[in-house]
Amino acid sequence: MQIQGQAALVTGGGSGLGEATARELARLGAKVAILDVNIDGANQVAADIGGIAIQCDVTSPDSVQSAIAQAAAAHGPARILMQIAGIGSAKRVIGKDGNAAPLEDFVRVINVNLVGTYNVARLFAAASAKLEALEDGERGVMVLTASVAAFDGQVGQQAYSASKAGVAGMTLPMARDLAQHGIRVCTIAPGLFATPLMKTLPEPVQQSLAASIPFPQRLGKPQEFAQLATHIVTNGHLNGEVIRLDGALRMAPR
């Protein structure tokens, strides 16, 4: 699918990997709607790229349905979905106090990262399936975001790893399911990237993490994530695939 002139939705587009992806889509000529709970960040990015910002809770069917409708009213029906919204967590199963980890933390991460991803995907797919088919019968493309933690999660990452493994696990069946509607589905599993969250860590910690990456021995650039995400859109034979973007990194236990 050609990106020029298409309407695109980016969840989590107010910062980090989502922001970089929104900016790259706009550079390539897409009409971008940024869906984020952080409306201030979304507004700032939207103003920079000539897009629109919509406050959206990915876990809420009503919120997502409303956001899709608002974006369609401004830009026309979206054929591109970049799902990058997500949260992290680090809780050992048994804490230093000897107590079990709070169940609410696990549920919260699963709800945002996995249930939220599926919620947006199903509503986007239902809208896209009604559109006229383009070349090769294509109607839409969605890119989901997992993590290398889906495959080699570290100590304390039970909730995060489970949520991202779920995203990776539903990629192929969702692509097969939506093939009849001409909608492709791929997932990117990023490693260690120089996001605003990463930059809050002390510089020696960032350097130590970068040194664990075989090559190139540096943190990933958000623009590199965005370049892969937009390539998936334009490469019509990419479907049902989970792509690691990590410089050959394999995470140690801790």
C-alpha positions as a printed NumPy array, in Angstrom:
array([[  0.   ,   0.   ,   0.   ],
       [  1.252,   3.445,  -0.866],
       [  1.346,   5.769,   2.145],
       [  0.917,   9.054,   0.268],
       [ -2.593,  10.404,   0.818],
       [ -3.764,   7.62 ,   3.13 ],
       [ -5.345,   8.235,   6.529],
       [ -3.414,   6.648,   9.408],
       [ -4.05 ,   6.068,  13.107],
       [ -1.162,   5.914,  15.591],
       [ -1.888,   4.814,  19.153],
       [  0.677,   6.069,  21.646],
       [  1.777,   8.658,  19.098],
       [  2.369,  11.38 ,  21.67 ],
       [  5.886,  10.234,  22.578],
       [  8.68 ,   7.736,  21.964],
       [  8.362,   5.143,  19.21 ],
       [  4.811,   6.269,  18.48 ],
       [  5.877,   9.867,  17.977],
       [  8.666,   8.839,  15.613],
       [  6.229,   6.713,  13.625],
       [  3.658,   9.495,  13.407],
       [  6.324,  11.889,  12.147],
       [  7.576,   9.407,   9.535],
       [  4.046,   8.728,   8.277],
       [  3.436,  12.451,   7.905],
       [  6.769,  12.889,   6.105],
       [  5.666,  10.229,   3.632],
       [  2.405,  12.012,   2.972],
       [ -0.11 ,  10.322,   5.267],
       [ -2.889,  12.14 ,   7.09 ],
       [ -2.11 ,  11.214,  10.681],
       [ -4.391,  10.987,  13.702],
       [ -2.596,  10.53 ,  17.012],
       [ -4.557,   8.544,  19.597],
       [ -3.134,   8.836,  23.099],
       [ -4.214,   9.153,  26.72 ],
       [ -1.505,  11.819,  26.955],
       [ -3.381,  14.506,  25.057],
       [ -0.756,  17.195,  25.722],
       [  1.964,  15.157,  24.036],
       [ -0.397,  14.18 ,  21.233],
       [ -1.359,  17.808,  20.625],
       [  2.267,  18.878,  20.392],
       [  3.185,  16.172,  17.87 ],
       [  0.001,  16.762,  15.855],
       [  0.747,  20.475,  15.645],
       [  4.262,  19.754,  14.373],
       [  3.149,  17.345,  11.628],
       [ -0.169,  18.879,  10.6  ],
       [ -2.171,  15.986,  12.008],
       [ -4.888,  15.73 ,  14.636],
       [ -4.747,  14.6  ,  18.248],
       [ -7.508,  12.571,  19.889],
       [ -7.551,  11.522,  23.525],
       [ -8.139,   7.793,  23.574],
       [ -8.082,   4.936,  26.082],
       [ -7.229,   1.8  ,  24.101],
       [ -8.917,  -0.424,  26.692],
       [-12.302,   1.271,  26.225],
       [-14.468,   0.172,  23.269],
       [-16.427,   3.446,  23.367],
       [-13.272,   5.569,  23.49 ],
       [-11.67 ,   3.75 ,  20.562],
       [-14.848,   3.747,  18.479],
       [-15.219,   7.475,  19.064],
       [-11.573,   8.122,  18.157],
       [-11.854,   6.159,  14.9  ],
       [-14.989,   8.114,  14.002],
       [-13.373,  11.474,  14.824],
       [-10.324,  10.619,  12.746],
       [-12.494,   9.505,   9.814],
       [-14.476,  12.749,   9.955],
       [-11.233,  14.742,   9.693],
       [ -9.168,  12.625,   7.284],
       [-11.464,  10.023,   5.777],
       [-11.49 ,   6.304,   6.722],
       [ -8.11 ,   5.033,   7.894],
       [ -6.372,   2.222,   6.06 ],
       [ -3.209,   2.282,   8.202],
       [ -3.042,   1.47 ,  11.917],
       [  0.126,   1.699,  14.009],
       [ -0.45 ,   0.261,  17.476],
       [  2.333,   1.513,  19.73 ],
       [  0.533,   2.424,  22.967],
       [  1.705,   0.394,  25.943],
       [  2.932,   0.396,  29.515],
       [  5.679,  -1.38 ,  31.42 ],
       [  6.016,  -3.048,  34.807],
       [  8.63 ,  -4.783,  36.914],
       [  7.37 ,  -6.889,  39.823],
       [  8.952, -10.033,  41.189],
       [  6.495, -12.838,  41.87 ],
       [  7.602, -12.728,  45.499],
       [  8.681,  -9.31 ,  46.75 ],
       [ 11.469,  -8.493,  49.188],
       [  8.837,  -8.42 ,  51.915],
       [  7.97 , -12.039,  51.184],
       [  4.527, -11.197,  49.859],
       [  3.134, -12.19 ,  46.485],
       [  3.106,  -9.567,  43.76 ],
       [ -0.162,  -7.618,  43.539],
       [ -2.502,  -9.175,  41.009],
       [ -3.811,  -5.733,  40.03 ],
       [ -0.437,  -4.853,  38.485],
       [ -0.464,  -7.95 ,  36.257],
       [ -4.055,  -7.335,  35.187],
       [ -3.378,  -3.659,  34.402],
       [ -0.449,  -4.429,  32.091],
       [ -2.293,  -7.242,  30.313],
       [ -5.341,  -5.017,  29.918],
       [ -3.455,  -2.139,  28.282],
       [ -0.854,  -4.014,  26.234],
       [ -2.799,  -7.067,  25.096],
       [ -6.523,  -6.441,  25.516],
       [ -6.067,  -2.837,  24.397],
       [ -4.187,  -3.934,  21.285],
       [ -6.904,  -6.413,  20.359],
       [ -9.631,  -3.876,  21.094],
       [ -8.205,  -1.311,  18.665],
       [ -7.394,  -3.988,  16.074],
       [-10.907,  -5.429,  15.969],
       [-12.569,  -2.019,  15.634],
       [-10.115,  -0.812,  12.983],
       [-10.538,  -4.075,  11.054],
       [-14.331,  -3.847,  11.11 ],
       [-14.162,  -0.319,   9.662],
       [-11.468,  -1.158,   7.088],
       [-13.303,  -4.248,   5.82 ],
       [-16.086,  -1.984,   4.545],
       [-13.734,   0.061,   2.338],
       [-13.241,  -0.397,  -1.374],
       [-10.31 ,  -2.664,  -2.156],
       [ -7.09 ,  -1.183,  -3.513],
       [ -4.461,  -2.889,  -5.654],
       [ -4.071,  -6.604,  -4.832],
       [ -7.404,  -6.456,  -3.019],
       [ -5.858,  -4.665,  -0.051],
       [ -8.085,  -2.685,   2.305],
       [ -5.904,  -2.053,   5.34 ],
       [ -2.621,  -2.664,   7.141],
       [ -1.983,  -2.817,  10.848],
       [  1.356,  -2.919,  12.641],
       [  1.327,  -4.107,  16.255],
       [  4.106,  -3.664,  18.813],
       [  5.481,  -6.508,  20.909],
       [  8.964,  -6.582,  22.474],
       [ 11.994,  -8.821,  22.692],
       [ 10.689,  -9.411,  26.228],
       [  8.037, -11.59 ,  24.6  ],
       [ 10.789, -14.131,  23.916],
       [ 13.492, -13.511,  26.535],
       [ 11.885, -11.573,  29.345],
       [ 13.955, -10.697,  32.389],
       [ 13.404, -11.173,  36.096],
       [ 10.322,  -9.272,  37.188],
       [  8.887,  -8.931,  33.686],
       [  6.156, -11.547,  34.012],
       [  3.307,  -9.156,  33.234],
       [  5.098,  -7.238,  30.484],
       [  6.481, -10.364,  28.816],
       [  3.12 , -12.127,  28.951],
       [  1.364,  -9.138,  27.416],
       [  3.864,  -8.81 ,  24.583],
       [  3.989, -12.573,  23.982],
       [  0.219, -12.383,  23.591],
       [  0.563,  -9.69 ,  20.935],
       [  3.161, -11.783,  19.091],
       [  0.988, -14.875,  19.443],
       [ -2.125, -13.333,  17.921],
       [ -0.311, -11.854,  14.914],
       [ -0.475, -14.888,  12.613],
       [ -4.024, -15.991,  13.471],
       [ -5.232, -12.403,  13.082],
       [ -3.507, -12.123,   9.689],
       [ -5.134, -15.391,   8.612],
       [ -8.501, -14.281,   9.953],
       [ -8.406, -10.924,   8.152],
       [ -6.934, -12.215,   4.875],
       [-10.429, -12.623,   3.442],
       [-10.977,  -8.9  ,   4.029],
       [ -7.687,  -7.794,   2.471],
       [ -6.171,  -6.588,   5.753],
       [ -2.529,  -7.379,   6.556],
       [ -1.153,  -7.716,  10.099],
       [  2.477,  -7.625,  11.216],
       [  4.196,  -7.048,  14.546],
       [  7.502,  -5.412,  15.448],
       [  9.345,  -6.654,  18.538],
       [ 11.807,  -3.882,  19.43 ],
       [ 14.804,  -4.307,  21.683],
       [ 16.472,  -1.461,  23.584],
       [ 15.62 ,   1.928,  22.113],
       [ 16.546,   5.509,  22.991],
       [ 13.048,   6.537,  24.046],
       [ 12.22 ,   9.305,  26.551],
       [ 11.693,   6.614,  29.191],
       [ 15.127,   5.124,  28.512],
       [ 16.705,   8.57 ,  28.687],
       [ 15.471,   9.004,  32.263],
       [ 17.994,   6.347,  33.322],
       [ 21.472,   7.444,  34.421],
       [ 23.954,   7.718,  31.549],
       [ 26.16 ,   4.848,  32.844],
       [ 23.082,   2.572,  32.877],
       [ 22.214,   3.551,  29.308],
       [ 25.788,   2.866,  28.211],
       [ 25.765,  -0.515,  29.928],
       [ 22.536,  -1.485,  28.184],
       [ 23.875,  -0.335,  24.818],
       [ 27.021,  -2.409,  25.355],
       [ 24.873,  -5.551,  25.628],
       [ 23.75 ,  -5.18 ,  22.003],
       [ 26.027,  -7.153,  19.626],
       [ 25.839,  -4.76 ,  16.651],
       [ 25.422,  -1.903,  16.245],
       [ 26.534,  -1.436,  19.838],
       [ 24.146,   1.393,  20.64 ],
       [ 20.532,   1.886,  21.567],
       [ 18.057,   1.708,  18.718],
       [ 16.879,   4.978,  17.234],
       [ 13.098,   5.595,  17.275],
       [ 13.428,   6.578,  13.606],
       [ 14.63 ,   3.031,  12.851],
       [ 11.446,   1.623,  14.359],
       [  9.412,   4.09 ,  12.296],
       [ 11.257,   3.146,   9.111],
       [ 10.438,  -0.529,   9.613],
       [  6.814,   0.227,  10.49 ],
       [  6.308,   2.245,   7.317],
       [  8.163,  -0.333,   5.205],
       [  5.672,  -2.966,   6.354],
       [  2.898,  -0.772,   4.983],
       [  4.514,  -0.418,   1.562],
       [  5.716,  -4.043,   1.219],
       [  2.559,  -5.891,   0.244],
       [  3.957,  -9.379,   0.823],
       [  4.729,  -8.832,   4.494],
       [  1.915, -10.424,   6.463],
       [  1.501, -12.474,   9.634],
       [  5.108, -11.863,  10.651],
       [  6.735, -10.872,  13.956],
       [  9.97 ,  -9.011,  13.256],
       [ 12.617,  -8.505,  15.932],
       [ 14.365,  -5.139,  15.7  ],
       [ 17.152,  -5.469,  18.231],
       [ 20.696,  -5.544,  16.794],
       [ 20.891,  -9.302,  17.563],
       [ 20.235,  -8.685,  21.259],
       [ 19.205, -11.577,  23.487],
       [ 18.29 , -10.376,  26.937],
       [ 20.104, -11.792,  29.965],
       [ 18.021, -13.046,  32.928],
       [ 18.546,  -9.703,  34.693]])
